[in-house]
Short mmCIF file of C-alpha atoms and ligand atoms in Angstrom, two decimals:
data_model
loop_
_atom_site.label_atom_id
_atom_site.label_comp_id
_atom_site.label_asym_id
_atom_site.label_seq_id
_atom_site.Cartn_x
_atom_site.Cartn_y
_atom_site.Cartn_z
CA GLY Z 1 -13.40 -17.95 10.02
CA LEU Z 2 -10.81 -16.53 12.33
CA ALA Z 3 -10.94 -13.08 13.88
CA ASP Z 4 -9.10 -10.18 12.20
CA VAL Z 5 -7.78 -8.76 15.43
CA GLY Z 6 -8.01 -9.34 19.17
CA VAL Z 7 -8.38 -7.06 22.16
CA THR Z 8 -7.38 -8.21 25.64
CA GLY Z 9 -8.18 -5.98 28.57
CA LEU Z 10 -11.81 -4.95 28.47
CA ALA Z 11 -12.05 -2.10 30.93
CA VAL Z 12 -13.78 0.90 29.39
CA MET Z 13 -10.97 1.85 26.95
CA GLY Z 14 -10.46 -1.70 25.69
CA ARG Z 15 -14.19 -2.35 25.48
CA ASN Z 16 -14.75 0.81 23.45
CA LEU Z 17 -11.82 0.07 21.17
CA ALA Z 18 -13.18 -3.43 20.54
CA ARG Z 19 -16.65 -2.04 19.80
CA ASN Z 20 -15.17 0.54 17.44
CA ILE Z 21 -13.30 -2.23 15.59
CA ALA Z 22 -16.43 -4.42 15.41
CA ARG Z 23 -18.56 -1.51 14.21
CA HIS Z 24 -16.15 -1.12 11.30
CA GLY Z 25 -16.89 -4.63 10.14
CA HIS Z 26 -13.86 -6.44 11.51
CA ALA Z 27 -14.26 -9.68 13.42
CA VAL Z 28 -12.76 -8.94 16.81
CA ALA Z 29 -11.67 -11.52 19.37
CA VAL Z 30 -12.21 -10.28 22.92
CA HIS Z 31 -10.60 -11.44 26.14
CA ASN Z 32 -10.19 -10.24 29.69
CA ARG Z 33 -8.48 -11.69 32.76
CA THR Z 34 -11.79 -11.58 34.58
CA ALA Z 35 -14.10 -13.42 32.20
CA SER Z 36 -17.27 -11.64 33.27
CA ARG Z 37 -16.19 -8.54 31.40
CA VAL Z 38 -16.11 -10.55 28.17
CA ASP Z 39 -19.64 -11.81 28.70
CA GLU Z 40 -20.88 -8.35 29.63
CA LEU Z 41 -19.44 -6.86 26.46
CA VAL Z 42 -21.08 -9.46 24.26
CA ALA Z 43 -24.38 -9.26 26.15
CA GLU Z 44 -24.56 -5.48 25.97
CA HIS Z 45 -23.04 -4.77 22.57
CA GLY Z 46 -22.95 -8.09 20.72
CA ASP Z 47 -25.33 -6.72 18.11
CA GLU Z 48 -22.86 -4.03 17.04
CA GLY Z 49 -20.61 -6.40 15.13
CA ASP Z 50 -18.76 -9.68 15.00
CA PHE Z 51 -17.34 -10.35 18.48
CA ARG Z 52 -15.49 -13.62 19.22
CA PRO Z 53 -15.42 -14.04 22.99
CA SER Z 54 -12.80 -16.17 24.74
CA HIS Z 55 -12.43 -17.02 28.39
CA SER Z 56 -8.80 -18.13 28.18
CA LEU Z 57 -5.79 -16.54 26.56
CA GLU Z 58 -5.15 -19.83 24.71
CA ASP Z 59 -8.60 -19.79 23.10
CA PHE Z 60 -8.23 -16.10 22.39
CA VAL Z 61 -4.94 -16.58 20.53
CA ALA Z 62 -6.32 -19.63 18.71
CA SER Z 63 -9.25 -17.59 17.44
CA LEU Z 64 -7.01 -15.13 15.57
CA ALA Z 65 -6.03 -15.15 11.89
CA LYS Z 66 -2.28 -15.05 11.16
CA PRO Z 67 -0.24 -13.00 11.46
CA ARG Z 68 -2.06 -12.51 14.73
CA ARG Z 69 -2.84 -8.99 15.75
CA VAL Z 70 -3.33 -8.65 19.49
CA ILE Z 71 -4.16 -5.34 21.10
CA ILE Z 72 -3.38 -5.12 24.82
CA MET Z 73 -5.37 -2.51 26.68
CA VAL Z 74 -4.47 -2.83 30.34
CA LYS Z 75 -3.18 -0.45 32.97
CA ALA Z 76 0.29 0.75 31.96
CA GLY Z 77 3.19 -0.76 33.87
CA LYS Z 78 3.37 -4.17 35.52
CA ALA Z 79 0.05 -5.34 34.07
CA THR Z 80 1.35 -4.78 30.54
CA ASP Z 81 4.44 -6.87 31.21
CA ALA Z 82 2.33 -9.58 32.87
CA VAL Z 83 0.04 -9.85 29.85
CA ILE Z 84 2.96 -9.82 27.41
CA ASP Z 85 4.69 -12.60 29.36
CA GLU Z 86 1.57 -14.73 29.26
CA LEU Z 87 0.90 -14.00 25.62
CA VAL Z 88 4.33 -14.43 24.07
CA PRO Z 89 4.64 -18.23 24.49
CA LEU Z 90 1.33 -18.63 22.65
CA LEU Z 91 2.40 -16.58 19.62
CA GLU Z 92 4.39 -17.39 16.48
CA GLU Z 93 7.00 -15.55 14.49
CA GLY Z 94 5.56 -12.57 12.66
CA ASP Z 95 2.66 -12.03 15.06
CA ILE Z 96 2.00 -8.47 16.18
CA VAL Z 97 1.53 -7.41 19.78
CA VAL Z 98 0.08 -3.94 20.23
CA ASP Z 99 0.23 -2.01 23.49
CA ALA Z 100 -2.46 0.65 23.24
CA GLY Z 101 -2.03 1.76 26.86
CA ASN Z 102 -0.25 4.86 28.10
CA ALA Z 103 3.20 3.31 28.41
CA HIS Z 104 6.37 5.26 28.98
CA TYR Z 105 8.30 5.21 25.70
CA GLU Z 106 11.38 3.76 27.42
CA ASP Z 107 9.28 0.75 28.48
CA THR Z 108 8.06 0.47 24.91
CA ARG Z 109 11.64 0.51 23.63
CA ARG Z 110 12.53 -2.29 26.03
CA ARG Z 111 9.49 -4.40 25.16
CA GLU Z 112 9.97 -3.89 21.44
CA HIS Z 113 13.57 -5.00 21.74
CA ASP Z 114 12.66 -8.11 23.76
CA LEU Z 115 9.88 -9.17 21.42
CA ARG Z 116 11.92 -8.52 18.29
CA GLU Z 117 14.48 -11.01 19.61
CA ARG Z 118 11.67 -13.56 19.69
CA GLY Z 119 10.62 -12.78 16.13
CA LEU Z 120 7.54 -10.85 17.19
CA HIS Z 121 6.49 -7.34 16.28
CA PHE Z 122 5.74 -5.03 19.17
CA VAL Z 123 3.78 -1.91 18.46
CA GLY Z 124 3.52 0.70 21.20
CA THR Z 125 0.76 2.98 20.15
CA GLY Z 126 -0.57 6.23 21.52
CA VAL Z 127 -4.35 6.37 21.56
CA SER Z 128 -5.80 9.78 22.28
CA GLY Z 129 -9.35 10.85 22.86
CA GLY Z 130 -10.31 9.10 26.05
CA GLU Z 131 -13.25 6.77 26.36
CA GLU Z 132 -15.36 8.58 23.83
CA GLY Z 133 -12.53 8.77 21.32
CA ALA Z 134 -11.84 5.05 21.68
CA LEU Z 135 -15.44 4.35 20.69
CA GLU Z 136 -16.17 7.08 18.16
CA GLY Z 137 -12.74 7.55 16.62
CA PRO Z 138 -9.47 8.33 18.41
CA SER Z 139 -6.23 9.79 17.15
CA ILE Z 140 -3.80 6.87 16.89
CA MET Z 141 0.00 7.09 17.02
CA PRO Z 142 1.54 3.66 16.37
CA GLY Z 143 5.24 2.92 16.62
CA GLY Z 144 7.14 -0.30 15.88
CA SER Z 145 8.30 -1.78 12.62
CA ARG Z 146 7.07 -0.51 9.29
CA GLU Z 147 6.28 -4.10 8.37
CA SER Z 148 3.87 -4.41 11.27
CA TYR Z 149 2.14 -1.23 10.17
CA GLU Z 150 1.34 -2.82 6.85
CA ALA Z 151 -0.69 -5.51 8.60
CA LEU Z 152 -2.10 -3.30 11.31
CA GLY Z 153 -2.40 0.14 9.72
CA PRO Z 154 -5.55 -0.49 7.68
CA ILE Z 155 -7.55 -1.54 10.75
CA LEU Z 156 -6.21 1.34 12.85
CA GLU Z 157 -6.90 3.84 10.08
CA ASP Z 158 -10.42 2.45 9.84
CA ILE Z 159 -11.20 3.04 13.50
CA ALA Z 160 -9.38 6.39 13.80
CA VAL Z 161 -11.38 9.58 13.38
CA ASP Z 162 -11.32 11.26 9.95
CA VAL Z 163 -10.60 14.93 9.34
CA ASP Z 164 -11.21 16.18 5.79
CA GLY Z 165 -11.06 12.59 4.57
CA THR Z 166 -7.70 11.89 6.22
CA PRO Z 167 -7.58 9.39 9.08
CA CYS Z 168 -5.97 10.61 12.28
CA CYS Z 169 -3.57 7.67 12.27
CA THR Z 170 -0.22 7.24 10.65
CA TYR Z 171 2.96 5.25 11.15
CA VAL Z 172 5.05 7.31 13.57
CA GLY Z 173 8.41 5.53 13.72
CA PRO Z 174 10.35 2.60 15.21
CA ASP Z 175 10.05 1.20 18.75
CA GLY Z 176 9.06 3.94 21.24
CA ALA Z 177 8.24 6.66 18.69
CA GLY Z 178 4.46 6.28 18.97
CA HIS Z 179 4.35 6.46 22.72
CA PHE Z 180 6.87 9.30 22.69
CA VAL Z 181 4.73 11.38 20.38
CA LYS Z 182 1.65 10.63 22.49
CA MET Z 183 3.59 11.77 25.56
CA VAL Z 184 4.55 15.08 23.94
CA HIS Z 185 0.94 15.49 22.81
CA ASN Z 186 -0.09 15.26 26.45
CA GLY Z 187 2.65 17.66 27.47
CA ILE Z 188 1.42 20.19 24.93
CA GLU Z 189 -2.08 19.64 26.29
CA TYR Z 190 -0.79 20.63 29.76
CA ALA Z 191 0.77 23.80 28.34
CA ASP Z 192 -2.34 24.71 26.36
CA MET Z 193 -4.59 24.29 29.40
CA GLN Z 194 -2.26 26.34 31.57
CA LEU Z 195 -2.28 29.20 29.03
CA ILE Z 196 -6.07 29.10 28.84
CA ALA Z 197 -6.23 29.16 32.64
CA GLU Z 198 -3.92 32.19 32.75
CA ALA Z 199 -6.04 34.03 30.19
CA TYR Z 200 -9.13 33.33 32.29
CA ASP Z 201 -7.41 34.42 35.49
CA LEU Z 202 -6.04 37.67 34.04
CA LEU Z 203 -9.40 38.66 32.60
CA ARG Z 204 -11.28 37.76 35.72
CA GLN Z 205 -8.85 39.55 38.05
CA GLY Z 206 -8.02 42.45 35.77
CA LEU Z 207 -11.48 43.27 34.45
CA ASP Z 208 -13.68 41.63 37.06
CA LEU Z 209 -15.52 39.65 34.40
CA SER Z 210 -17.78 36.88 35.68
CA PRO Z 211 -17.30 33.27 34.61
CA ALA Z 212 -20.44 33.55 32.48
CA GLN Z 213 -19.10 36.66 30.75
CA LEU Z 214 -15.79 34.89 30.23
CA ALA Z 215 -17.64 31.96 28.68
CA ASP Z 216 -18.87 34.39 26.02
CA VAL Z 217 -15.32 35.64 25.50
CA PHE Z 218 -14.02 32.11 24.95
CA ASP Z 219 -16.93 31.32 22.65
CA GLU Z 220 -15.98 34.32 20.57
CA TRP Z 221 -12.32 33.34 20.53
CA ASN Z 222 -13.37 29.92 19.31
CA GLU Z 223 -14.56 31.58 16.09
CA GLY Z 224 -11.02 32.66 15.19
CA ASP Z 225 -7.43 31.38 15.13
CA LEU Z 226 -7.85 29.93 18.61
CA GLU Z 227 -10.62 27.60 17.47
CA SER Z 228 -9.99 24.35 19.33
CA PHE Z 229 -11.61 21.71 21.46
CA LEU Z 230 -9.97 23.11 24.61
CA VAL Z 231 -11.22 26.66 24.04
CA GLU Z 232 -14.68 25.30 23.22
CA ILE Z 233 -14.89 23.29 26.45
CA THR Z 234 -13.43 26.20 28.45
CA ALA Z 235 -16.56 28.17 27.53
CA ARG Z 236 -18.71 25.22 28.58
CA VAL Z 237 -17.01 24.81 31.95
CA LEU Z 238 -17.11 28.57 32.66
CA ARG Z 239 -20.80 28.79 31.76
CA HIS Z 240 -21.75 25.82 33.91
CA GLU Z 241 -23.60 26.55 37.14
CA ASP Z 242 -23.25 24.31 40.15
CA ALA Z 243 -26.51 22.46 40.61
CA SER Z 244 -26.58 22.54 44.41
CA THR Z 245 -25.45 26.13 45.08
CA GLY Z 246 -26.25 27.97 41.84
CA LYS Z 247 -22.73 29.39 41.94
CA PRO Z 248 -20.42 29.35 38.95
CA PHE Z 249 -19.15 25.79 38.81
CA VAL Z 250 -15.53 26.94 38.59
CA ASP Z 251 -15.93 28.59 42.01
CA VAL Z 252 -16.93 25.40 43.79
CA VAL Z 253 -14.05 23.30 42.42
CA VAL Z 254 -11.00 22.88 44.67
CA ASP Z 255 -8.19 24.81 42.99
CA GLN Z 256 -5.59 22.04 43.11
CA ALA Z 257 -4.78 20.54 39.72
CA GLU Z 258 -3.98 16.85 39.65
CA GLN Z 259 -1.87 14.94 37.17
CA LYS Z 260 -1.42 11.41 36.00
CA GLY Z 261 2.21 11.92 35.02
CA THR Z 262 2.55 12.34 31.26
CA GLY Z 263 3.35 16.05 31.62
CA ARG Z 264 6.05 15.19 34.09
CA TRP Z 265 7.42 12.51 31.74
CA THR Z 266 7.55 15.03 28.93
CA VAL Z 267 9.57 17.47 31.00
CA GLN Z 268 11.87 14.74 32.32
CA SER Z 269 12.58 13.65 28.76
CA ALA Z 270 13.08 17.25 27.64
CA LEU Z 271 15.64 17.75 30.40
CA ASP Z 272 17.54 14.69 29.18
CA LEU Z 273 17.36 15.82 25.57
CA GLY Z 274 18.32 19.38 26.50
CA VAL Z 275 15.26 20.89 24.82
CA PRO Z 276 13.68 23.93 26.47
CA VAL Z 277 9.99 23.08 26.77
CA THR Z 278 9.31 25.97 29.12
CA GLY Z 279 5.59 26.04 28.37
CA ILE Z 280 5.10 22.42 29.39
CA ALA Z 281 7.46 22.71 32.36
CA GLU Z 282 5.66 25.80 33.69
CA ALA Z 283 2.35 24.00 33.32
CA VAL Z 284 3.58 21.01 35.32
CA PHE Z 285 5.05 23.28 37.99
CA ALA Z 286 1.91 25.42 38.14
CA ARG Z 287 -0.06 22.26 38.90
CA ALA Z 288 2.49 21.35 41.56
CA LEU Z 289 2.18 24.81 43.12
CA SER Z 290 -1.61 24.56 43.11
CA GLY Z 291 -1.37 21.21 44.84
CA ALA Z 292 0.98 22.44 47.59
CA ALA Z 293 -1.99 22.89 49.92
CA GLY Z 294 -0.13 23.10 53.21
CA GLN Z 295 2.33 25.65 51.95
CA ARG Z 296 -0.39 27.74 50.32
CA LYS Z 297 -2.41 27.78 53.52
CA ALA Z 298 0.61 28.79 55.60
CA VAL Z 299 1.34 31.64 53.19
CA LEU Z 300 -2.28 32.73 53.21
CA ASP Z 301 -2.36 32.72 57.00
CA ARG Z 302 0.75 34.85 57.30
CA GLY Z 303 0.11 36.94 54.20
CA LEU Z 304 2.88 37.83 51.74
CA ALA Z 305 3.23 41.26 50.17
CA GLY Z 306 1.77 41.92 46.75
CA PRO Z 307 1.07 45.00 44.64
CA SER Z 308 -1.62 47.39 45.79
CA GLY Z 309 -3.17 47.93 42.34
CA GLY Z 310 -6.35 45.92 41.91
CA ARG Z 311 -8.46 46.25 38.81
CA LEU Z 312 -7.62 47.70 35.41
CA GLU Z 313 -9.34 51.04 34.74
CA GLY Z 314 -9.67 53.39 31.79
CA ALA Z 315 -6.97 53.06 29.17
CA ASP Z 316 -5.50 50.06 30.98
CA ALA Z 317 -8.73 48.18 30.56
CA GLU Z 318 -9.30 49.25 26.99
CA GLY Z 319 -8.70 46.47 24.51
CA PHE Z 320 -7.39 44.20 27.26
CA VAL Z 321 -9.63 41.29 26.31
CA ASP Z 322 -8.24 41.24 22.82
CA ALA Z 323 -4.70 41.73 24.09
CA VAL Z 324 -5.11 38.60 26.19
CA ARG Z 325 -6.40 36.74 23.15
CA GLN Z 326 -3.27 37.69 21.25
CA ALA Z 327 -1.00 36.82 24.16
CA LEU Z 328 -2.70 33.46 24.38
CA TYR Z 329 -2.18 32.81 20.70
CA ALA Z 330 1.49 33.84 20.70
CA SER Z 331 2.20 31.79 23.82
CA LYS Z 332 0.46 28.84 22.29
CA VAL Z 333 2.61 29.10 19.16
CA VAL Z 334 5.69 28.99 21.40
CA ALA Z 335 4.43 26.02 23.43
CA TYR Z 336 3.71 24.01 20.29
CA ALA Z 337 7.03 25.05 18.70
CA GLN Z 338 8.80 23.74 21.79
CA GLY Z 339 6.87 20.47 21.76
CA PHE Z 340 7.75 19.90 18.13
CA ASP Z 341 11.39 20.71 18.94
CA GLN Z 342 11.30 17.91 21.50
CA ILE Z 343 9.94 15.50 18.89
CA THR Z 344 12.69 16.63 16.53
CA ALA Z 345 15.39 16.05 19.15
CA ALA Z 346 14.11 12.61 20.12
CA SER Z 347 13.70 11.63 16.50
CA GLN Z 348 17.38 12.42 15.95
CA GLU Z 349 18.49 10.84 19.21
CA TYR Z 350 16.69 7.54 18.57
CA GLY Z 351 16.79 7.51 14.77
CA TRP Z 352 13.02 7.60 14.44
CA ASP Z 353 12.74 9.85 11.38
CA ILE Z 354 9.39 11.26 12.50
CA ASP Z 355 7.41 13.25 9.95
CA ARG Z 356 6.36 16.26 12.03
CA GLY Z 357 3.78 17.50 9.56
CA MET Z 358 2.05 14.13 9.81
CA MET Z 359 1.96 14.41 13.59
CA ALA Z 360 0.15 17.73 13.30
CA THR Z 361 -2.17 16.07 10.79
CA ILE Z 362 -3.19 13.18 13.04
CA TRP Z 363 -3.71 15.51 16.01
CA ARG Z 364 -6.39 17.44 14.12
CA GLY Z 365 -9.09 15.07 15.29
CA GLY Z 366 -9.89 12.74 18.14
CA CYS Z 367 -7.43 14.12 20.62
CA ILE Z 368 -7.67 16.82 23.27
CA ILE Z 369 -5.46 19.36 21.46
CA ARG Z 370 -7.43 19.12 18.22
CA ALA Z 371 -7.52 22.60 16.72
CA ARG Z 372 -7.64 24.63 13.56
CA PHE Z 373 -4.13 25.72 14.47
CA LEU Z 374 -2.74 22.24 13.67
CA ASP Z 375 -3.49 22.78 9.99
CA ARG Z 376 -1.07 25.70 10.12
CA ILE Z 377 1.60 23.49 11.66
CA LYS Z 378 1.04 20.84 9.02
CA GLN Z 379 1.37 23.49 6.30
CA ALA Z 380 4.56 24.83 7.86
CA TYR Z 381 6.23 21.40 7.75
CA ASP Z 382 4.80 20.66 4.32
CA LYS Z 383 6.54 23.79 3.06
CA ASP Z 384 9.82 22.94 4.77
CA GLN Z 385 10.53 19.45 6.10
CA HIS Z 386 13.65 20.75 7.84
CA LEU Z 387 12.14 23.80 9.51
CA ALA Z 388 14.41 24.62 12.48
CA SER Z 389 11.58 26.10 14.54
CA LEU Z 390 7.88 26.64 13.93
CA LEU Z 391 8.55 30.28 14.82
CA LEU Z 392 10.53 30.56 11.58
CA ASP Z 393 7.58 29.66 9.40
CA ASP Z 394 6.25 32.82 7.73
CA TYR Z 395 2.72 32.36 9.00
CA PHE Z 396 3.80 31.88 12.62
CA ALA Z 397 6.55 34.54 12.51
CA GLU Z 398 3.97 37.05 11.29
CA ALA Z 399 1.29 35.92 13.71
CA VAL Z 400 3.67 36.41 16.63
CA ALA Z 401 4.93 39.72 15.20
CA ASP Z 402 1.32 40.94 15.07
CA ALA Z 403 0.67 39.74 18.61
CA GLN Z 404 3.87 40.78 20.31
CA ASP Z 405 2.85 44.27 21.47
CA ALA Z 406 -0.28 42.87 23.07
CA TRP Z 407 1.72 39.95 24.48
CA ARG Z 408 4.22 42.29 26.18
CA ARG Z 409 1.40 44.44 27.49
CA VAL Z 410 -0.36 41.43 28.98
CA VAL Z 411 2.78 40.05 30.65
CA ALA Z 412 3.63 43.51 32.03
CA THR Z 413 0.07 43.90 33.29
CA ALA Z 414 0.15 40.48 34.94
CA VAL Z 415 3.36 41.42 36.73
CA ARG Z 416 1.90 44.78 37.81
CA LEU Z 417 -1.31 43.21 39.12
CA GLY Z 418 0.51 40.34 40.78
CA VAL Z 419 -1.45 37.77 38.78
CA PRO Z 420 0.81 34.79 38.08
CA ALA Z 421 1.19 34.11 34.36
CA PRO Z 422 4.15 31.73 34.17
CA GLY Z 423 3.02 30.31 30.83
CA PHE Z 424 2.63 33.68 29.11
CA SER Z 425 5.79 35.15 30.58
CA SER Z 426 8.06 32.16 30.07
CA ALA Z 427 6.88 31.84 26.48
CA LEU Z 428 7.74 35.48 25.92
CA ALA Z 429 11.12 35.06 27.60
CA TYR Z 430 11.81 32.06 25.38
CA TYR Z 431 10.84 34.06 22.30
CA ASP Z 432 13.06 36.97 23.28
CA GLY Z 433 15.90 34.61 24.13
CA LEU Z 434 15.68 32.92 20.77
CA ARG Z 435 15.70 36.30 19.01
CA ARG Z 436 18.80 37.62 20.71
CA ASP Z 437 21.99 38.34 18.88
CA ARG Z 438 24.12 38.00 22.04
CA LEU Z 439 22.93 36.16 25.12
CA PRO Z 440 24.30 36.54 28.65
CA ALA Z 441 25.36 32.91 28.34
CA ALA Z 442 28.74 34.52 27.56
CA LEU Z 443 28.92 35.70 31.16
CA VAL Z 444 27.86 32.27 32.40
CA GLN Z 445 30.73 30.74 30.43
CA GLY Z 446 33.11 33.28 31.94
CA LEU Z 447 31.97 32.39 35.44
CA ARG Z 448 32.34 28.71 34.72
CA ASP Z 449 35.86 29.27 33.48
CA LEU Z 450 36.81 31.25 36.58
CA PHE Z 451 35.52 28.94 39.27
CA GLY Z 452 35.88 25.61 37.54
CA ALA Z 453 38.31 26.06 34.65
CA HIS Z 454 35.51 24.82 32.40
CA THR Z 455 36.98 26.74 29.44
CA TYR Z 456 35.20 28.83 26.80
CA ARG Z 457 35.25 29.43 23.06
CA ARG Z 458 36.04 32.81 21.48
CA VAL Z 459 33.92 34.72 19.01
CA ASP Z 460 36.97 35.54 16.90
CA ALA Z 461 39.04 32.35 16.83
CA GLU Z 462 38.78 28.57 16.79
CA GLY Z 463 39.62 26.48 19.80
CA THR Z 464 38.98 26.23 23.52
CA TYR Z 465 40.46 28.69 25.98
CA HIS Z 466 41.02 29.27 29.68
CA VAL Z 467 42.09 32.39 31.54
CA LEU Z 468 44.77 31.95 34.21
CA TRP Z 469 42.53 33.71 36.71
CA SER Z 470 44.76 33.19 39.74
CA GLU Z 471 47.93 34.08 37.88
CA ASP Z 472 48.44 36.97 35.51
CA GLY Z 473 45.05 36.83 33.76
CA SER Z 474 46.59 35.71 30.49
CA GLU Z 475 44.75 33.36 28.19
CA GLU Z 476 45.79 29.81 27.38
CA ARG Z 477 44.59 27.74 24.51
CA GLN Z 478 43.47 24.39 25.93
CA ASP Z 479 43.07 22.24 22.85
CA THR Z 480 46.08 21.46 20.69
CA GLN Z 481 46.55 23.54 17.56
CA ASP Z 482 46.19 20.67 15.16
CA GLN Z 483 42.80 19.49 16.48
P1 2AM K 1 -9.54 -7.36 35.11
O1 2AM K 1 -10.87 -6.98 34.57
O2 2AM K 1 -9.35 -8.83 35.22
O3 2AM K 1 -9.18 -6.63 36.37
C1 2AM K 1 -7.86 -2.33 33.47
O4 2AM K 1 -7.53 -2.54 34.79
C2 2AM K 1 -7.81 -3.63 32.70
O5 2AM K 1 -6.53 -4.22 32.83
C3 2AM K 1 -8.82 -4.64 33.14
O6 2AM K 1 -9.33 -5.24 31.99
C4 2AM K 1 -7.99 -5.59 33.97
O7 2AM K 1 -8.46 -6.91 34.01
C5 2AM K 1 -6.71 -5.58 33.20
N1 2AM K 1 -5.57 -6.03 33.99
C6 2AM K 1 -4.99 -5.39 35.03
N2 2AM K 1 -3.95 -6.09 35.50
C7 2AM K 1 -3.85 -7.20 34.75
C8 2AM K 1 -2.97 -8.30 34.72
N3 2AM K 1 -1.94 -8.38 35.59
N4 2AM K 1 -3.19 -9.27 33.82
C9 2AM K 1 -4.22 -9.18 32.97
N5 2AM K 1 -5.07 -8.16 32.92
C10 2AM K 1 -4.90 -7.16 33.79
#
């Protein structure tokens, strides 16, 4: 018989995805530009399931049952377009092309549009969980047409990881929705890691705790509301000793964070959508600062003034570990709330109709931000599909209310000690901004009206106004009365 599905692009992600599919009892056609990878896969793992190797794209396509389901797993960008261009002439109306790479959602929108014109379904799907996830069960975020999900969904749900009997895979929305959601997932991952790093830094600087002691702290935190993969592996990394020097591993790693770009994409998109994702933005910028090696060295050589106070003593130290835990939790709530706001905004902008509770559900397993916390987010959206902010959900509002004293203490302490905590402090500033009755944006509007006649609206009347600043200071209504 013919294969149920095909995978082309057999580097480690594609190979693992194909093995995962085969292990679930589906006949999987496998292909790669360089044929040796196909033979290697079959030689090494052929016993795991029903692999159908092909050395040409023509044979590969011919080995697939209709409608054909082809998963492309190549490097995002030009390679994806090259494979699509080669593939499309071999396909027939109704066939489904899946891009499981890390594409930018705008590229996915373009490709989906082009393929739809040719009668083909194009599914851009986020796949989270790295190499291990691809093999053992990733979190899968497929976009594209609903019709294509009917043919594809069952296989994807089979290979996705299960949490409490629910697969971490669901239909996300049309065209670029899947890749968009995957992008925001990565952005949230940046923010989460930055917050964890700030917690570590504050405790290490403020209390002089060793990495090994901090590993115990994170282990303990992992027993509570912060329980998550990232907190779990933070303890592992902090406990790890460097084999060659015996020093804490974290002390032998160059302190310059790198990035592959999805955090930057998230912030770029948020800027376009006008959504304040301060947690993600601060995380991207903190990585940029860490990577500014020349500038950092120049500053270190010259020396720039900082506070004299070093370590926390006495009452200042008392309860500080738990205060940082609470600050971390509250900041994390804000970062996730912002990420979900971005999904909301894009969903409206592009007409995707994304079910946010389902996104929290499929992030509970497989992916890097998997956490107990996501159950709370799912519950919040289950209670209210139209929730205007996660911070408005009773559970989260109360959690932040409980944490806020500690949160303020931690941010104030960071400022006093001169320990940078951009994630904690920007999250708090966002929270306080959102809470405010009157914001100083009124003054900004006034300034804009003075220097640029940009007009303003009044609190007590309809319409748009301008002050004749260079004349007698009287006010003019700018719009016509009948508007
Ligand atoms: P290769 O083994 O022939 O290099 C990751 O690089 C994967 O993407 C590999 O399977 C690689 O194939 C594939 N790939 C990269 N560029 C490609 C292209 N232009 N066409 C087809 N496959 C490509």
